[in-house]
Structure formats: C-alpha cells, structure tokens
PDB file of C-alpha atoms in Angstrom:
ATOM      1  CA  MET A 370      95.556  98.312  76.976  1.00 57.00           C
ATOM      2  CA  THR A 371      93.604  97.921  79.632  1.00 74.00           C
ATOM      3  CA  VAL A 372      91.510 101.213  80.805  1.00 76.00           C
ATOM      4  CA  ALA A 373      94.029 102.020  83.498  1.00 74.00           C
ATOM      5  CA  ALA A 374      96.931 101.713  81.430  1.00 72.00           C
ATOM      6  CA  SER A 375      95.114 104.622  79.094  1.00 90.00           C
ATOM      7  CA  ILE A 376      94.531 106.743  81.758  1.00 93.00           C
ATOM      8  CA  ASP A 377      97.766 108.864  81.355  1.00 95.00           C
ATOM      9  CA  ARG A 378      99.304 111.911  81.080  1.00 96.00           C
ATOM     10  CA  ASP A 379      98.816 112.912  77.096  1.00 97.00           C
ATOM     11  CA  ALA A 380      94.629 111.520  77.646  1.00 96.00           C
ATOM     12  CA  ILE A 381      94.472 114.112  80.681  1.00 97.00           C
ATOM     13  CA  ARG A 382      95.972 117.077  79.091  1.00 97.00           C
ATOM     14  CA  GLN A 383      93.597 115.693  75.811  1.00 97.00           C
ATOM     15  CA  THR A 384      91.178 116.109  78.336  1.00 97.00           C
ATOM     16  CA  GLU A 385      91.827 119.568  79.857  1.00 97.00           C
ATOM     17  CA  ALA A 386      91.768 120.911  76.729  1.00 97.00           C
ATOM     18  CA  LEU A 387      88.106 119.994  75.802  1.00 96.00           C
ATOM     19  CA  ILE A 388      86.668 121.119  79.458  1.00 97.00           C
ATOM     20  CA  ARG A 389      89.091 124.082  80.015  1.00 97.00           C
ATOM     21  CA  PRO A 390      86.551 126.408  77.978  1.00 96.00           C
ATOM     22  CA  HIS A 391      83.722 125.519  80.687  1.00 96.00           C
ATOM     23  CA  ILE A 392      85.815 125.022  84.062  1.00 97.00           C
ATOM     24  CA  ARG A 393      87.444 127.219  86.458  1.00 97.00           C
ATOM     25  CA  ARG A 394      91.556 127.488  87.378  1.00 97.00           C
ATOM     26  CA  THR A 395      90.636 127.562  91.353  1.00 98.00           C
ATOM     27  CA  PRO A 396      93.259 129.556  93.317  1.00 97.00           C
ATOM     28  CA  VAL A 397      96.092 128.144  95.346  1.00 98.00           C
ATOM     29  CA  LEU A 398      96.279 129.644  98.572  1.00 98.00           C
ATOM     30  CA  ARG A 399      99.606 129.377 100.086  1.00 97.00           C
ATOM     31  CA  CYS A 400     100.024 129.589 104.434  1.00 96.00           C
ATOM     32  CA  ASP A 401     101.911 127.934 107.102  1.00 95.00           C
ATOM     33  CA  LEU A 402     100.505 125.495 109.380  1.00 95.00           C
ATOM     34  CA  ALA A 403     101.977 127.258 112.215  1.00 94.00           C
ATOM     35  CA  ASP A 404      98.592 129.690 110.706  1.00 94.00           C
ATOM     36  CA  PHE A 405      96.285 127.360 111.742  1.00 94.00           C
ATOM     37  CA  GLY A 406      98.104 126.126 115.613  1.00 89.00           C
ATOM     38  CA  GLY A 407     100.576 123.424 113.946  1.00 87.00           C
ATOM     39  CA  ALA A 408     104.260 123.060 114.166  1.00 87.00           C
ATOM     40  CA  PRO A 409     105.945 125.256 111.105  1.00 91.00           C
ATOM     41  CA  CYS A 410     105.499 123.873 107.948  1.00 93.00           C
ATOM     42  CA  ALA A 411     104.688 125.889 104.074  1.00 95.00           C
ATOM     43  CA  VAL A 412     101.159 124.709 103.134  1.00 97.00           C
ATOM     44  CA  ALA A 413      99.779 124.483  99.453  1.00 97.00           C
ATOM     45  CA  LEU A 414      95.610 124.929  99.606  1.00 98.00           C
ATOM     46  CA  LYS A 415      94.264 124.239  96.370  1.00 98.00           C
ATOM     47  CA  LEU A 416      90.785 125.840  96.650  1.00 98.00           C
ATOM     48  CA  GLU A 417      89.137 123.173  94.206  1.00 97.00           C
ATOM     49  CA  CYS A 418      86.039 124.271  96.530  1.00 95.00           C
ATOM     50  CA  HIS A 419      85.493 127.366  93.923  1.00 96.00           C
ATOM     51  CA  GLN A 420      84.990 125.399  91.480  1.00 97.00           C
ATOM     52  CA  HIS A 421      81.591 124.974  89.295  1.00 96.00           C
ATOM     53  CA  SER A 422      79.113 123.167  91.180  1.00 95.00           C
ATOM     54  CA  GLY A 423      80.789 123.644  94.673  1.00 94.00           C
ATOM     55  CA  SER A 424      83.319 120.768  93.553  1.00 95.00           C
ATOM     56  CA  PHE A 425      86.293 119.215  91.349  1.00 96.00           C
ATOM     57  CA  LYS A 426      83.251 116.891  90.362  1.00 95.00           C
ATOM     58  CA  ALA A 427      82.502 119.333  87.664  1.00 96.00           C
ATOM     59  CA  ARG A 428      85.358 118.382  85.674  1.00 97.00           C
ATOM     60  CA  GLY A 429      84.915 114.918  85.693  1.00 96.00           C
ATOM     61  CA  ALA A 430      80.837 115.412  84.513  1.00 96.00           C
ATOM     62  CA  LEU A 431      81.963 117.407  81.248  1.00 96.00           C
ATOM     63  CA  ALA A 432      85.272 115.356  80.015  1.00 96.00           C
ATOM     64  CA  ALA A 433      82.107 112.741  80.418  1.00 95.00           C
ATOM     65  CA  LEU A 434      79.808 114.749  78.213  1.00 95.00           C
ATOM     66  CA  ILE A 435      81.410 116.959  75.742  1.00 95.00           C
ATOM     67  CA  GLY A 436      81.849 114.894  72.308  1.00 86.00           C
ATOM     68  CA  HIS A 437      79.859 112.322  73.465  1.00 90.00           C
ATOM     69  CA  PRO A 438      76.392 111.147  72.196  1.00 91.00           C
ATOM     70  CA  VAL A 439      73.342 112.219  74.645  1.00 94.00           C
ATOM     71  CA  PRO A 440      70.008 110.515  73.732  1.00 95.00           C
ATOM     72  CA  GLN A 441      66.520 111.646  74.317  1.00 94.00           C
ATOM     73  CA  ALA A 442      65.887 111.172  77.346  1.00 95.00           C
ATOM     74  CA  GLY A 443      69.261 112.710  78.528  1.00 96.00           C
ATOM     75  CA  VAL A 444      71.776 111.536  81.306  1.00 97.00           C
ATOM     76  CA  VAL A 445      71.578 109.811  84.420  1.00 96.00           C
ATOM     77  CA  ALA A 446      73.797 109.727  87.871  1.00 94.00           C
ATOM     78  CA  ALA A 447      73.942 108.233  91.356  1.00 90.00           C
ATOM     79  CA  SER A 448      75.646 110.075  93.716  1.00 87.00           C
ATOM     80  CA  GLY A 449      76.242 111.227  97.258  1.00 81.00           C
ATOM     81  CA  GLY A 450      75.924 115.019  96.613  1.00 83.00           C
ATOM     82  CA  ASN A 451      78.536 116.654  94.545  1.00 89.00           C
ATOM     83  CA  HIS A 452      78.771 114.020  91.536  1.00 91.00           C
ATOM     84  CA  GLY A 453      74.701 114.679  91.144  1.00 93.00           C
ATOM     85  CA  ALA A 454      75.354 118.197  91.439  1.00 94.00           C
ATOM     86  CA  ALA A 455      77.852 118.502  88.821  1.00 95.00           C
ATOM     87  CA  VAL A 456      75.679 116.176  86.730  1.00 96.00           C
ATOM     88  CA  ALA A 457      72.979 118.324  86.776  1.00 96.00           C
ATOM     89  CA  TRP A 458      75.374 121.107  86.144  1.00 97.00           C
ATOM     90  CA  ALA A 459      77.171 120.442  83.022  1.00 97.00           C
ATOM     91  CA  ALA A 460      73.972 119.343  81.754  1.00 96.00           C
ATOM     92  CA  GLY A 461      72.235 122.130  81.984  1.00 95.00           C
ATOM     93  CA  ARG A 462      74.945 123.697  80.516  1.00 95.00           C
ATOM     94  CA  LEU A 463      74.811 121.930  77.504  1.00 95.00           C
ATOM     95  CA  GLY A 464      71.517 121.388  77.144  1.00 95.00           C
ATOM     96  CA  HIS A 465      71.088 118.009  78.163  1.00 96.00           C
ATOM     97  CA  PRO A 466      68.282 116.551  80.480  1.00 97.00           C
ATOM     98  CA  ALA A 467      69.431 114.595  83.576  1.00 97.00           C
ATOM     99  CA  THR A 468      68.184 112.396  85.780  1.00 97.00           C
ATOM    100  CA  ILE A 469      70.149 111.974  89.996  1.00 96.00           C
ATOM    101  CA  PHE A 470      69.636 109.462  92.577  1.00 94.00           C
ATOM    102  CA  VAL A 471      70.794 110.468  95.679  1.00 91.00           C
ATOM    103  CA  PRO A 472      70.642 108.438  99.174  1.00 87.00           C
ATOM    104  CA  GLU A 473      68.804 109.214 102.618  1.00 87.00           C
ATOM    105  CA  VAL A 474      72.003 110.493 103.955  1.00 82.00           C
ATOM    106  CA  VAL A 475      72.267 113.373 100.730  1.00 83.00           C
ATOM    107  CA  SER A 476      72.951 116.484 102.594  1.00 83.00           C
ATOM    108  CA  PRO A 477      70.180 119.093 102.144  1.00 85.00           C
ATOM    109  CA  ALA A 478      72.386 121.507 100.492  1.00 81.00           C
ATOM    110  CA  LYS A 479      73.354 119.114  97.973  1.00 85.00           C
ATOM    111  CA  ALA A 480      69.701 118.591  96.984  1.00 88.00           C
ATOM    112  CA  ARG A 481      69.180 121.840  96.878  1.00 89.00           C
ATOM    113  CA  ARG A 482      71.807 122.704  94.498  1.00 90.00           C
ATOM    114  CA  ILE A 483      71.182 119.498  91.860  1.00 93.00           C
ATOM    115  CA  GLU A 484      67.578 120.511  91.933  1.00 94.00           C
ATOM    116  CA  SER A 485      68.887 124.389  91.281  1.00 94.00           C
ATOM    117  CA  TYR A 486      70.345 123.211  88.327  1.00 95.00           C
ATOM    118  CA  GLY A 487      67.323 121.961  86.927  1.00 94.00           C
ATOM    119  CA  ALA A 488      67.787 118.314  86.987  1.00 95.00           C
ATOM    120  CA  HIS A 489      65.070 115.834  88.422  1.00 96.00           C
ATOM    121  CA  LEU A 490      66.305 114.581  92.017  1.00 95.00           C
ATOM    122  CA  VAL A 491      65.293 110.862  92.981  1.00 94.00           C
ATOM    123  CA  VAL A 492      65.881 109.704  96.572  1.00 91.00           C
ATOM    124  CA  GLY A 493      67.268 106.051  95.530  1.00 83.00           C
ATOM    125  CA  GLY A 494      67.702 104.221  99.050  1.00 84.00           C
ATOM    126  CA  ALA A 495      69.561 104.732 102.061  1.00 84.00           C
ATOM    127  CA  ARG A 496      72.872 104.275 101.150  1.00 82.00           C
ATOM    128  CA  TYR A 497      75.055 105.007  97.429  1.00 79.00           C
ATOM    129  CA  ALA A 498      75.335 101.164  96.460  1.00 81.00           C
ATOM    130  CA  ASP A 499      70.920 101.412  96.892  1.00 88.00           C
ATOM    131  CA  ALA A 500      70.578 104.974  94.615  1.00 88.00           C
ATOM    132  CA  LEU A 501      73.417 103.285  92.046  1.00 88.00           C
ATOM    133  CA  ALA A 502      71.217 100.400  91.552  1.00 91.00           C
ATOM    134  CA  ALA A 503      68.006 102.201  91.269  1.00 94.00           C
ATOM    135  CA  SER A 504      70.163 104.966  88.622  1.00 94.00           C
ATOM    136  CA  GLU A 505      71.169 101.521  86.747  1.00 94.00           C
ATOM    137  CA  ALA A 506      67.853 100.680  86.396  1.00 96.00           C
ATOM    138  CA  PHE A 507      66.452 104.247  85.070  1.00 96.00           C
ATOM    139  CA  ALA A 508      68.939 103.835  82.548  1.00 95.00           C
ATOM    140  CA  ALA A 509      68.060 100.630  81.264  1.00 96.00           C
ATOM    141  CA  GLU A 510      64.581 101.525  81.119  1.00 96.00           C
ATOM    142  CA  THR A 511      64.714 104.832  79.491  1.00 96.00           C
ATOM    143  CA  GLY A 512      67.698 104.783  77.570  1.00 96.00           C
ATOM    144  CA  ALA A 513      69.192 107.695  79.328  1.00 96.00           C
ATOM    145  CA  ARG A 514      73.019 108.030  79.534  1.00 95.00           C
ATOM    146  CA  PRO A 515      74.698 107.047  82.888  1.00 94.00           C
ATOM    147  CA  ILE A 516      77.634 108.426  84.024  1.00 94.00           C
ATOM    148  CA  HIS A 517      79.019 107.376  87.024  1.00 90.00           C
ATOM    149  CA  ALA A 518      80.854 108.947  90.249  1.00 87.00           C
ATOM    150  CA  PHE A 519      83.743 107.644  90.197  1.00 89.00           C
ATOM    151  CA  ASP A 520      84.496 104.363  88.126  1.00 90.00           C
ATOM    152  CA  GLN A 521      84.536 105.052  84.538  1.00 92.00           C
ATOM    153  CA  ALA A 522      87.716 106.630  81.942  1.00 94.00           C
ATOM    154  CA  GLU A 523      86.314 110.098  81.420  1.00 95.00           C
ATOM    155  CA  THR A 524      85.109 110.555  85.168  1.00 94.00           C
ATOM    156  CA  LEU A 525      89.587 109.833  86.020  1.00 96.00           C
ATOM    157  CA  LEU A 526      90.886 111.770  83.140  1.00 97.00           C
ATOM    158  CA  GLY A 527      88.705 115.319  83.972  1.00 97.00           C
ATOM    159  CA  GLN A 528      89.502 114.638  87.972  1.00 97.00           C
ATOM    160  CA  GLY A 529      92.942 114.426  86.810  1.00 97.00           C
ATOM    161  CA  THR A 530      93.266 117.528  84.772  1.00 98.00           C
ATOM    162  CA  LEU A 531      93.838 119.117  88.423  1.00 97.00           C
ATOM    163  CA  GLY A 532      96.799 117.251  88.467  1.00 97.00           C
ATOM    164  CA  LEU A 533      98.222 119.399  85.319  1.00 97.00           C
ATOM    165  CA  GLU A 534      96.690 122.435  87.234  1.00 97.00           C
ATOM    166  CA  ILE A 535      98.389 121.822  90.140  1.00 97.00           C
ATOM    167  CA  ALA A 536     101.696 120.916  88.823  1.00 97.00           C
ATOM    168  CA  GLN A 537     101.985 124.489  86.800  1.00 97.00           C
ATOM    169  CA  ASP A 538     100.663 126.515  90.029  1.00 97.00           C
ATOM    170  CA  ALA A 539     101.785 124.558  92.827  1.00 96.00           C
ATOM    171  CA  PRO A 540     105.258 123.243  91.343  1.00 96.00           C
ATOM    172  CA  GLU A 541     107.521 123.611  94.711  1.00 95.00           C
ATOM    173  CA  ALA A 542     104.694 121.440  96.091  1.00 96.00           C
ATOM    174  CA  GLU A 543     106.618 117.797  97.041  1.00 96.00           C
ATOM    175  CA  THR A 544     103.471 115.651  98.921  1.00 97.00           C
ATOM    176  CA  LEU A 545      99.836 116.062  97.615  1.00 98.00           C
ATOM    177  CA  LEU A 546      97.197 115.554 100.270  1.00 98.00           C
ATOM    178  CA  VAL A 547      93.972 113.609  98.626  1.00 97.00           C
ATOM    179  CA  ALA A 548      90.637 112.748  99.878  1.00 96.00           C
ATOM    180  CA  VAL A 549      89.785 109.487  98.999  1.00 94.00           C
ATOM    181  CA  GLY A 550      85.735 108.093  98.425  1.00 89.00           C
ATOM    182  CA  GLY A 551      85.167 106.096  95.476  1.00 89.00           C
ATOM    183  CA  GLY A 552      88.787 107.266  94.146  1.00 93.00           C
ATOM    184  CA  GLY A 553      88.448 109.258  90.729  1.00 94.00           C
ATOM    185  CA  LEU A 554      89.741 112.146  92.357  1.00 96.00           C
ATOM    186  CA  ILE A 555      93.493 110.595  93.647  1.00 96.00           C
ATOM    187  CA  GLY A 556      93.529 108.135  90.559  1.00 96.00           C
ATOM    188  CA  GLY A 557      93.386 110.713  88.193  1.00 97.00           C
ATOM    189  CA  ILE A 558      95.824 113.065  90.296  1.00 97.00           C
ATOM    190  CA  ALA A 559      98.598 110.045  90.411  1.00 97.00           C
ATOM    191  CA  ALA A 560      98.530 109.153  86.667  1.00 97.00           C
ATOM    192  CA  TRP A 561      99.216 112.700  85.911  1.00 97.00           C
ATOM    193  CA  PHE A 562     102.384 112.539  88.331  1.00 97.00           C
ATOM    194  CA  ALA A 563     102.970 108.826  87.564  1.00 95.00           C
ATOM    195  CA  GLY A 564     105.118 108.601  91.096  1.00 93.00           C
ATOM    196  CA  GLU A 565     106.630 112.350  90.236  1.00 95.00           C
ATOM    197  CA  ARG A 566     105.774 113.676  93.271  1.00 96.00           C
ATOM    198  CA  ARG A 567     104.012 111.283  96.807  1.00 97.00           C
ATOM    199  CA  VAL A 568     100.390 111.449  96.572  1.00 98.00           C
ATOM    200  CA  VAL A 569      98.667 110.460  99.989  1.00 98.00           C
ATOM    201  CA  ALA A 570      95.501 109.254 100.115  1.00 97.00           C
ATOM    202  CA  VAL A 571      93.247 110.252 102.573  1.00 97.00           C
ATOM    203  CA  GLU A 572      89.556 108.601 104.091  1.00 94.00           C
ATOM    204  CA  PRO A 573      87.672 108.765 107.092  1.00 93.00           C
ATOM    205  CA  GLU A 574      87.873 106.078 109.654  1.00 92.00           C
ATOM    206  CA  THR A 575      84.280 105.534 109.700  1.00 89.00           C
ATOM    207  CA  ALA A 576      84.333 104.661 105.393  1.00 89.00           C
ATOM    208  CA  PRO A 577      87.779 103.259 104.363  1.00 91.00           C
ATOM    209  CA  THR A 578      86.989 101.673 101.529  1.00 92.00           C
ATOM    210  CA  LEU A 579      90.782 102.713  99.688  1.00 94.00           C
ATOM    211  CA  HIS A 580      92.004 101.883 102.881  1.00 93.00           C
ATOM    212  CA  ALA A 581      90.788  98.461 102.467  1.00 93.00           C
ATOM    213  CA  ALA A 582      91.075  97.944  99.239  1.00 94.00           C
ATOM    214  CA  LEU A 583      95.189  98.394  99.350  1.00 94.00           C
ATOM    215  CA  ALA A 584      95.073  95.987 102.599  1.00 93.00           C
ATOM    216  CA  ALA A 585      93.164  93.283 100.741  1.00 94.00           C
ATOM    217  CA  GLY A 586      94.826  93.425  97.340  1.00 94.00           C
ATOM    218  CA  GLN A 587      91.253  94.358  95.482  1.00 94.00           C
ATOM    219  CA  PRO A 588      88.292  96.371  96.175  1.00 91.00           C
ATOM    220  CA  VAL A 589      86.076  94.593  99.096  1.00 92.00           C
ATOM    221  CA  ASP A 590      83.198  95.931 101.087  1.00 84.00           C
ATOM    222  CA  ALA A 591      83.711  98.851 102.989  1.00 82.00           C
ATOM    223  CA  PRO A 592      81.916 100.509 105.893  1.00 75.00           C
ATOM    224  CA  ALA A 593      79.807 103.537 104.447  1.00 75.00           C
ATOM    225  CA  GLY A 594      79.330 105.979 107.420  1.00 72.00           C
ATOM    226  CA  GLY A 595      80.484 108.881 109.433  1.00 72.00           C
ATOM    227  CA  ILE A 596      79.905 113.005 108.961  1.00 71.00           C
ATOM    228  CA  ALA A 597      81.393 112.201 104.973  1.00 60.00           C
ATOM    229  CA  ALA A 598      78.572 109.732 103.781  1.00 57.00           C
ATOM    230  CA  ASP A 599      77.331 112.266 101.456  1.00 58.00           C
ATOM    231  CA  SER A 600      80.392 112.703  99.196  1.00 56.00           C
ATOM    232  CA  LEU A 601      83.445 109.801 100.775  1.00 57.00           C
ATOM    233  CA  ALA A 602      81.700 106.210 101.459  1.00 63.00           C
ATOM    234  CA  PRO A 603      80.955 104.632  98.638  1.00 72.00           C
ATOM    235  CA  ARG A 604      80.480 100.619  99.103  1.00 78.00           C
ATOM    236  CA  GLN A 605      83.867 100.623  97.198  1.00 85.00           C
ATOM    237  CA  VAL A 606      87.045 102.068  95.546  1.00 90.00           C
ATOM    238  CA  GLY A 607      86.239 101.870  91.670  1.00 90.00           C
ATOM    239  CA  ARG A 608      88.063  98.714  90.005  1.00 92.00           C
ATOM    240  CA  ILE A 609      89.679 101.298  87.065  1.00 94.00           C
ATOM    241  CA  MET A 610      91.399 103.485  89.552  1.00 94.00           C
ATOM    242  CA  PHE A 611      92.265 101.033  91.611  1.00 95.00           C
ATOM    243  CA  PRO A 612      95.369  99.378  90.361  1.00 95.00           C
ATOM    244  CA  ILE A 613      96.831 102.755  89.554  1.00 95.00           C
ATOM    245  CA  ALA A 614      96.502 103.648  93.302  1.00 95.00           C
ATOM    246  CA  ARG A 615      97.889 100.552  93.829  1.00 96.00           C
ATOM    247  CA  ALA A 616     101.151 101.492  91.914  1.00 96.00           C
ATOM    248  CA  LEU A 617     101.277 105.190  92.111  1.00 97.00           C
ATOM    249  CA  VAL A 618      99.429 105.960  95.657  1.00 97.00           C
ATOM    250  CA  ALA A 619     102.287 106.692  98.665  1.00 96.00           C
ATOM    251  CA  GLU A 620     100.474 106.133 101.606  1.00 94.00           C
ATOM    252  CA  SER A 621      96.829 105.645 102.909  1.00 96.00           C
ATOM    253  CA  LEU A 622      96.021 107.298 106.245  1.00 97.00           C
ATOM    254  CA  LEU A 623      92.441 107.519 108.079  1.00 96.00           C
ATOM    255  CA  VAL A 624      90.751 110.475 110.097  1.00 96.00           C
ATOM    256  CA  THR A 625      88.724 111.151 112.498  1.00 95.00           C
ATOM    257  CA  ASP A 626      85.240 112.361 112.409  1.00 93.00           C
ATOM    258  CA  ASP A 627      86.386 114.455 115.128  1.00 95.00           C
ATOM    259  CA  GLU A 628      89.691 115.411 113.355  1.00 96.00           C
ATOM    260  CA  ILE A 629      87.319 116.181 109.974  1.00 95.00           C
ATOM    261  CA  ARG A 630      85.023 118.653 112.177  1.00 94.00           C
ATOM    262  CA  ARG A 631      88.355 120.665 113.482  1.00 95.00           C
ATOM    263  CA  ALA A 632      89.860 121.324 109.992  1.00 96.00           C
ATOM    264  CA  GLN A 633      86.796 122.344 108.838  1.00 94.00           C
ATOM    265  CA  ALA A 634      86.242 124.501 111.753  1.00 94.00           C
ATOM    266  CA  ALA A 635      90.459 125.907 111.594  1.00 96.00           C
ATOM    267  CA  LEU A 636      89.379 126.743 107.407  1.00 96.00           C
ATOM    268  CA  TRP A 637      86.987 128.580 107.976  1.00 95.00           C
ATOM    269  CA  GLU A 638      88.712 130.415 111.211  1.00 95.00           C
ATOM    270  CA  THR A 639      91.900 131.272 109.933  1.00 96.00           C
ATOM    271  CA  ALA A 640      91.585 131.460 106.613  1.00 96.00           C
ATOM    272  CA  ARG A 641      87.679 131.525 105.331  1.00 96.00           C
ATOM    273  CA  VAL A 642      87.896 128.781 103.776  1.00 96.00           C
ATOM    274  CA  VAL A 643      84.388 126.771 103.199  1.00 94.00           C
ATOM    275  CA  ALA A 644      84.686 122.926 102.525  1.00 94.00           C
ATOM    276  CA  GLU A 645      82.058 120.126 103.452  1.00 91.00           C
ATOM    277  CA  PRO A 646      83.289 117.492 105.567  1.00 91.00           C
ATOM    278  CA  GLY A 647      84.800 115.608 102.518  1.00 91.00           C
ATOM    279  CA  GLY A 648      86.084 118.769 101.346  1.00 93.00           C
ATOM    280  CA  ALA A 649      88.312 119.329 104.492  1.00 95.00           C
ATOM    281  CA  ALA A 650      88.962 115.119 105.149  1.00 95.00           C
ATOM    282  CA  ALA A 651      92.790 115.458 103.584  1.00 97.00           C
ATOM    283  CA  PHE A 652      93.808 119.389 105.426  1.00 97.00           C
ATOM    284  CA  ALA A 653      92.696 117.194 108.601  1.00 97.00           C
ATOM    285  CA  ALA A 654      95.213 114.273 108.032  1.00 97.00           C
ATOM    286  CA  ILE A 655      98.279 117.331 108.313  1.00 97.00           C
ATOM    287  CA  LEU A 656      96.029 119.573 110.951  1.00 96.00           C
ATOM    288  CA  SER A 657      95.623 115.922 113.011  1.00 96.00           C
ATOM    289  CA  GLY A 658      99.381 114.836 112.553  1.00 95.00           C
ATOM    290  CA  ARG A 659      98.407 112.051 111.083  1.00 96.00           C
ATOM    291  CA  TYR A 660     100.506 113.021 108.591  1.00 97.00           C
ATOM    292  CA  ARG A 661     103.993 114.548 110.167  1.00 95.00           C
ATOM    293  CA  PRO A 662     105.970 116.773 107.045  1.00 94.00           C
ATOM    294  CA  ARG A 663     109.543 116.291 107.071  1.00 92.00           C
ATOM    295  CA  ALA A 664     111.872 119.099 107.818  1.00 90.00           C
ATOM    296  CA  GLY A 665     111.099 121.765 105.284  1.00 90.00           C
ATOM    297  CA  GLU A 666     108.523 119.651 102.920  1.00 94.00           C
ATOM    298  CA  THR A 667     106.440 121.346 101.117  1.00 94.00           C
ATOM    299  CA  VAL A 668     102.760 119.976 101.215  1.00 97.00           C
ATOM    300  CA  CYS A 669      99.197 120.632  98.890  1.00 98.00           C
ATOM    301  CA  VAL A 670      96.400 120.003 100.318  1.00 98.00           C
ATOM    302  CA  LEU A 671      93.533 119.567  98.234  1.00 97.00           C
ATOM    303  CA  ILE A 672      90.025 121.636  99.159  1.00 97.00           C
ATOM    304  CA  CYS A 673      87.859 119.301  97.678  1.00 93.00           C
ATOM    305  CA  GLY A 674      83.994 120.526  98.040  1.00 92.00           C
ATOM    306  CA  ALA A 675      82.287 123.129  99.125  1.00 88.00           C
ATOM    307  CA  ASN A 676      78.433 122.331  99.046  1.00 82.00           C
ATOM    308  CA  THR A 677      77.590 122.497 102.760  1.00 81.00           C
ATOM    309  CA  ASP A 678      75.301 124.466 105.310  1.00 74.00           C
ATOM    310  CA  ALA A 679      77.825 125.514 107.612  1.00 70.00           C
ATOM    311  CA  VAL A 680      78.048 129.026 106.851  1.00 69.00           C
ATOM    312  CA  ARG A 681      74.311 130.334 105.990  1.00 69.00           C
ATOM    313  CA  ILE A 682      73.869 133.675 104.887  1.00 65.00           C
ATOM    314  CA  ASP A 683      70.147 135.288 105.847  1.00 67.00           C
ATOM    315  CA  LEU A 684      68.648 137.135 103.233  1.00 64.00           C
ATOM    316  CA  ASP A 685      64.964 137.878 104.811  1.00 62.00           C
TER     317      ASP A 685
END
C-alpha cells in the first residue's frame, strides 16, 4: 500500500478521535454571496481561522505529535509561519521543546505568534525551501523529530479532520473551495470526501504549485511569490498528496493578489471575519467570479488562517 492510499476515511476518523480533546470545532457561518456584492448564492464559511494557533495547521501538528516518540531535542519544523505556530503551540501543549525555521518573508505577526508559544525561532533563508533545508540539517545534527508542513502522512490525516467536520456541520454544501500551498489541507479533505463532493483548489497566480503539478503530471518547481508567500508558496506541492489531488480534486483555479486583498477586505467589512491573505484565497475565487456556482448550488469556502496584522488593537 502506498502512503497516499493509507490516507482514507477510516484513518482520518481515528485521527480525529485522537486530537479531538485538544482542538476546537470551528464554526460555520452561513451567508449569501449577495451580501458581499456578488450574485445570490448560498455560501457556508468554515471559519478555521478560529482554530488554536490561528489556522488549520494545529490539526496536523497534533496528529504528528500525539502518540509518537519525541527525543530530548524536541521537534523541529520549517514553515512560512502557520505550520511553525501550530507546531510550537502543539509542542508546548504536550510539553516538548520546539525549534522553528522560517524564511525571511515570514510575517511579523506569525513570527511573534511562534515565539509566544515558547519555541526557538530561527530565520533560515529567503524562501520556504531554504528554511526546510536548514531544518533538515538541524534535525540531522541534534536528533530533533522533524514535523513536515504538508508532506507527511500524519499531517494530511490531521488536516483531513476538517473534511469530517464539514460533512457533519455543512451537509448541504455541494462544492468546497480550498486554498492550496503544499497541499496537505486539500489532500486530507479530498481523501475524506473521496469524490462524494466537488473539491476545488484555489491558489495565487504568483504561487501555482498544484496547478503546475497537475499540468505537468507530477510535482514540479513553481513560482513562489506574491501576497500569500508566507503561507501558500512552497517550491513544489507535496508528493504524498499529489496522487490524491490528481484523482479527487475536481478543478484548480488561480486568483490574483488584488482579488485576495479584496476578499480580505470583504470578509472583514461584511462579516467581521479576519483572514490572512492565504486564508482569504478560497473566498477570492468565488467573490471574483473565478468560480461560478451553478444555479441553486451551495458552496462551502474554507477560511483557513487569520495570522495577520490587518486588524490592530492599541492597548497603550
């Protein structure tokens, strides 16, 4: 059996039971796209931006830690920010030291969050791939247990628990719009639904990792820039999730940085939902018309992260 074949509904259900005592069951906000200035369409917003550590990544981090041996050196991860915050949070919750390598493009909000959980933060190069290489060298030198951001079975299983929640809490949704970086999130969700609902990938035009891989028939290097570079811009999509995506992702869409900014603004102004650029990418697809729902179709949009300085409260 391949690793991808082991990412299935039974395994996701077992993982959900394992991590359930530690994670939040995040809410679903039902609204109409007309509220945001679009054509009438029932939209269910899955607010995973309210998860511990500010994103869905807490699920995969816990799945990779609970029940697995952790050496004295603790755990190490490379991250654009959200995975690092999640690993730092999960490690702290379970009593393990964590070292997090981030690229220079990490947002200050995410860097502060990682440090707030007690992890050791290291800037490891210009882009995510550089931070990953630095984290791998650290693991080899110290014996720390590496927790990959997206290309690890436990990570996909943890993210797949979101599919389970959506199936239970938004059963009316026919199509899911999911942002893609390395692909752990969409891989886990697609594995849960196994073709029973349409799962649509959304990526920035400036970081089309899955889009490029599907066109090439395999993971390939893609541009890694733009407004969401700290969360949706690895060099390649994950190799474990790729066969899942090729078989089960119905469509791959690209959105511009300006469309992502408009989606962020609309979520805040209309629904008072705070989303970072990567977290708003899926909503950008439907707000901009890149995804056009069928008449009467109900769409679930995953708002997957909120680690941003877009809203600041001055306590001084």
